[in-house]
Amino acid sequence: MRYLNTKNLIAAGVLLACMSSIAWGAIIPDRTRIIMNESDKGEALKLTNQSKNLPYLAQTWIEDTKGNKSRDFIVTVPPYGTFKSQ
């Protein structure tokens, strides 16, 4: 319990706050998941670059319910794409 003093808690909070800013991005999808019915032939996902200065690179893949990459579906071109700034 000697590690749970105020100084260590503040240091841990500052460290976590700094680390969370690294994960910010400018690519905004119109939704986070696509759930397809068996009868559906396809779906589309729109990605938008919100950055005014930088282009960003996006990568796509398909996972099953357990998080494993799936080869049952095909992601059409581009599996990698550069999104130019607005």
Coordinates of N, CA and C in Angstrom, one line a residue:
M1 N 0.8 -1.2 0.0 CA 0.0 0.0 0.0 C 0.8 1.3 0.0
R2 N 2.1 1.1 0.2 CA 3.0 2.3 0.3 C 3.1 3.0 -1.1
Y3 N 2.7 2.3 -2.2 CA 2.8 2.8 -3.5 C 1.6 3.7 -3.9
L4 N 0.6 3.6 -3.1 CA -0.6 4.4 -3.4 C -0.7 5.7 -2.7
N5 N 0.4 6.5 -2.8 CA 0.4 7.8 -2.2 C 0.0 8.9 -3.3
T6 N -0.3 10.1 -2.8 CA -0.8 11.1 -3.7 C 0.2 11.4 -4.9
K7 N 1.4 11.4 -4.6 CA 2.4 11.8 -5.7 C 2.4 10.7 -6.8
N8 N 2.4 9.4 -6.4 CA 2.4 8.4 -7.4 C 1.0 8.4 -8.2
L9 N -0.1 8.6 -7.5 CA -1.3 8.7 -8.2 C -1.4 9.8 -9.2
I10 N -0.9 11.0 -8.9 CA -0.8 12.1 -9.8 C 0.1 11.8 -11.0
A11 N 1.3 11.2 -10.7 CA 2.2 10.9 -11.8 C 1.6 9.9 -12.7
A12 N 0.9 8.9 -12.2 CA 0.2 7.9 -13.0 C -0.9 8.5 -13.9
G13 N -1.7 9.5 -13.3 CA -2.7 10.2 -14.0 C -2.2 11.0 -15.2
V14 N -1.1 11.7 -14.9 CA -0.4 12.5 -16.0 C 0.1 11.6 -17.1
L15 N 0.7 10.5 -16.7 CA 1.3 9.6 -17.7 C 0.1 9.0 -18.6
L16 N -1.0 8.6 -18.0 CA -2.1 8.1 -18.7 C -2.7 9.2 -19.6
A17 N -2.8 10.4 -19.2 CA -3.3 11.5 -20.0 C -2.5 11.7 -21.2
C18 N -1.1 11.7 -21.0 CA -0.2 11.9 -22.1 C -0.3 10.7 -23.1
M19 N -0.5 9.5 -22.7 CA -0.5 8.4 -23.6 C -1.8 8.3 -24.4
S20 N -2.9 8.8 -23.8 CA -4.2 8.8 -24.5 C -4.2 9.7 -25.7
S21 N -3.4 10.8 -25.7 CA -3.4 11.7 -26.8 C -2.7 11.1 -28.0
I22 N -1.9 10.1 -27.8 CA -1.2 9.5 -29.0 C -2.2 8.8 -29.9
A23 N -3.3 8.3 -29.3 CA -4.2 7.5 -30.1 C -5.2 8.4 -30.9
W24 N -5.1 9.7 -30.9 CA -6.0 10.5 -31.7 C -5.8 10.3 -33.1
G25 N -6.8 10.4 -33.9 CA -6.7 10.3 -35.4 C -7.6 11.2 -36.1
A26 N -7.5 11.3 -37.4 CA -8.3 12.2 -38.1 C -9.3 11.4 -39.1
I27 N -9.1 10.1 -39.2 CA -10.0 9.4 -40.0 C -11.3 9.0 -39.3
I28 N -12.4 9.4 -39.8 CA -13.7 9.2 -39.1 C -14.5 8.3 -40.0
P29 N -14.9 7.1 -39.5 CA -15.8 6.2 -40.3 C -17.2 6.7 -40.0
D30 N -18.1 6.4 -41.0 CA -19.5 6.7 -40.7 C -20.2 5.8 -39.8
R31 N -19.6 4.6 -39.4 CA -20.0 3.7 -38.4 C -18.8 2.8 -38.0
T32 N -19.0 2.2 -36.8 CA -17.8 1.4 -36.3 C -17.9 -0.1 -36.7
R33 N -19.1 -0.6 -37.0 CA -19.3 -2.0 -37.4 C -20.2 -2.1 -38.6
I34 N -20.0 -3.1 -39.4 CA -20.9 -3.5 -40.4 C -21.3 -4.9 -40.2
I35 N -22.6 -5.1 -39.9 CA -23.2 -6.4 -39.7 C -24.0 -6.7 -40.9
M36 N -23.7 -7.8 -41.6 CA -24.4 -8.2 -42.9 C -25.2 -9.4 -42.6
N37 N -26.4 -9.4 -43.3 CA -27.2 -10.5 -43.3 C -26.8 -11.5 -44.4
E38 N -27.1 -12.7 -44.3 CA -26.7 -13.7 -45.3 C -27.2 -13.3 -46.7
S39 N -28.3 -12.7 -46.8 CA -28.8 -12.4 -48.1 C -28.2 -11.1 -48.7
D40 N -27.5 -10.3 -48.0 CA -26.9 -9.1 -48.5 C -25.7 -9.4 -49.4
K41 N -25.6 -8.6 -50.5 CA -24.6 -8.8 -51.5 C -23.4 -7.9 -51.2
G42 N -23.6 -6.8 -50.5 CA -22.4 -6.0 -50.2 C -22.8 -4.8 -49.2
E43 N -21.8 -4.2 -48.7 CA -22.0 -3.0 -47.8 C -20.9 -2.0 -48.1
A44 N -21.1 -0.8 -47.8 CA -20.1 0.3 -48.0 C -19.9 1.0 -46.7
L45 N -18.6 1.4 -46.5 CA -18.3 2.2 -45.3 C -17.5 3.4 -45.8
K46 N -18.0 4.6 -45.4 CA -17.4 5.9 -45.8 C -16.4 6.3 -44.8
L47 N -15.2 6.7 -45.2 CA -14.2 7.2 -44.3 C -13.9 8.6 -44.7
T48 N -13.8 9.5 -43.7 CA -13.5 10.9 -44.0 C -12.3 11.4 -43.2
N49 N -11.4 12.2 -43.9 CA -10.3 12.7 -43.2 C -10.6 14.1 -42.7
Q50 N -10.6 14.3 -41.4 CA -10.9 15.5 -40.7 C -9.7 16.5 -40.6
S51 N -8.5 16.0 -41.0 CA -7.3 16.8 -40.8 C -7.3 17.9 -42.0
K52 N -6.9 19.1 -41.6 CA -6.8 20.1 -42.6 C -5.4 20.2 -43.2
N53 N -4.5 19.5 -42.6 CA -3.1 19.7 -43.0 C -2.4 18.4 -43.5
L54 N -2.8 17.2 -42.9 CA -2.1 16.0 -43.2 C -2.9 14.9 -43.9
P55 N -2.3 14.2 -44.8 CA -3.0 13.0 -45.3 C -2.8 11.8 -44.4
Y56 N -3.7 10.9 -44.3 CA -3.6 9.8 -43.4 C -3.8 8.5 -44.3
L57 N -3.2 7.4 -43.8 CA -3.3 6.1 -44.4 C -4.3 5.2 -43.6
A58 N -5.2 4.5 -44.3 CA -6.1 3.6 -43.6 C -5.9 2.2 -44.1
Q59 N -6.1 1.2 -43.3 CA -6.0 -0.2 -43.6 C -7.3 -0.9 -43.2
T60 N -7.8 -1.8 -44.1 CA -9.0 -2.5 -43.8 C -8.8 -4.0 -43.7
W61 N -9.6 -4.7 -42.9 CA -9.6 -6.2 -42.9 C -10.9 -6.6 -42.3
I62 N -11.2 -7.9 -42.3 CA -12.5 -8.4 -41.8 C -12.1 -9.5 -40.7
E63 N -12.8 -9.4 -39.6 CA -12.6 -10.3 -38.5 C -13.9 -11.1 -38.2
D64 N -13.7 -12.3 -37.7 CA -14.9 -13.1 -37.2 C -15.2 -12.6 -35.8
T65 N -16.2 -13.2 -35.2 CA -16.7 -12.8 -33.9 C -15.6 -13.0 -32.8
K66 N -14.6 -13.8 -33.0 CA -13.6 -14.1 -32.1 C -12.3 -13.2 -32.3
G67 N -12.4 -12.3 -33.3 CA -11.3 -11.4 -33.5 C -10.2 -11.9 -34.5
N68 N -10.5 -13.1 -35.1 CA -9.5 -13.6 -36.0 C -9.8 -13.1 -37.4
K69 N -8.8 -12.9 -38.2 CA -9.0 -12.4 -39.6 C -9.7 -13.5 -40.3
S70 N -10.7 -13.0 -41.1 CA -11.6 -13.9 -41.9 C -11.3 -13.8 -43.4
R71 N -11.3 -14.9 -44.0 CA -11.1 -14.9 -45.5 C -12.5 -15.3 -46.2
D72 N -13.6 -15.3 -45.5 CA -14.9 -15.6 -46.0 C -15.4 -14.5 -46.9
F73 N -15.0 -13.2 -46.7 CA -15.4 -12.1 -47.4 C -14.3 -11.4 -48.1
I74 N -14.6 -10.6 -49.1 CA -13.5 -9.9 -49.8 C -13.7 -8.4 -49.6
V75 N -12.6 -7.7 -49.3 CA -12.5 -6.3 -49.2 C -12.0 -5.8 -50.5
T76 N -12.8 -5.0 -51.2 CA -12.4 -4.5 -52.5 C -11.4 -3.4 -52.4
V77 N -10.8 -3.0 -53.5 CA -9.8 -2.0 -53.6 C -10.4 -0.7 -53.0
P78 N -9.7 0.1 -52.3 CA -8.3 -0.1 -51.8 C -8.3 -0.7 -50.4
P79 N -7.5 -1.8 -50.2 CA -7.4 -2.2 -48.8 C -6.4 -1.2 -48.0
Y80 N -5.6 -0.5 -48.7 CA -4.9 0.6 -48.2 C -5.3 1.8 -49.0
G81 N -5.5 2.9 -48.3 CA -5.8 4.2 -49.0 C -5.3 5.4 -48.3
T82 N -4.8 6.4 -49.1 CA -4.4 7.6 -48.5 C -5.5 8.6 -48.6
F83 N -5.9 9.2 -47.5 CA -7.0 10.2 -47.5 C -6.3 11.6 -47.4
K84 N -6.5 12.4 -48.4 CA -5.9 13.7 -48.5 C -6.6 14.6 -47.5
S85 N -5.9 15.6 -47.1 CA -6.6 16.6 -46.2 C -7.6 17.4 -46.9
Q86 N -8.5 18.0 -46.2 CA -9.6 18.7 -46.8 C -9.2 20.1 -47.2

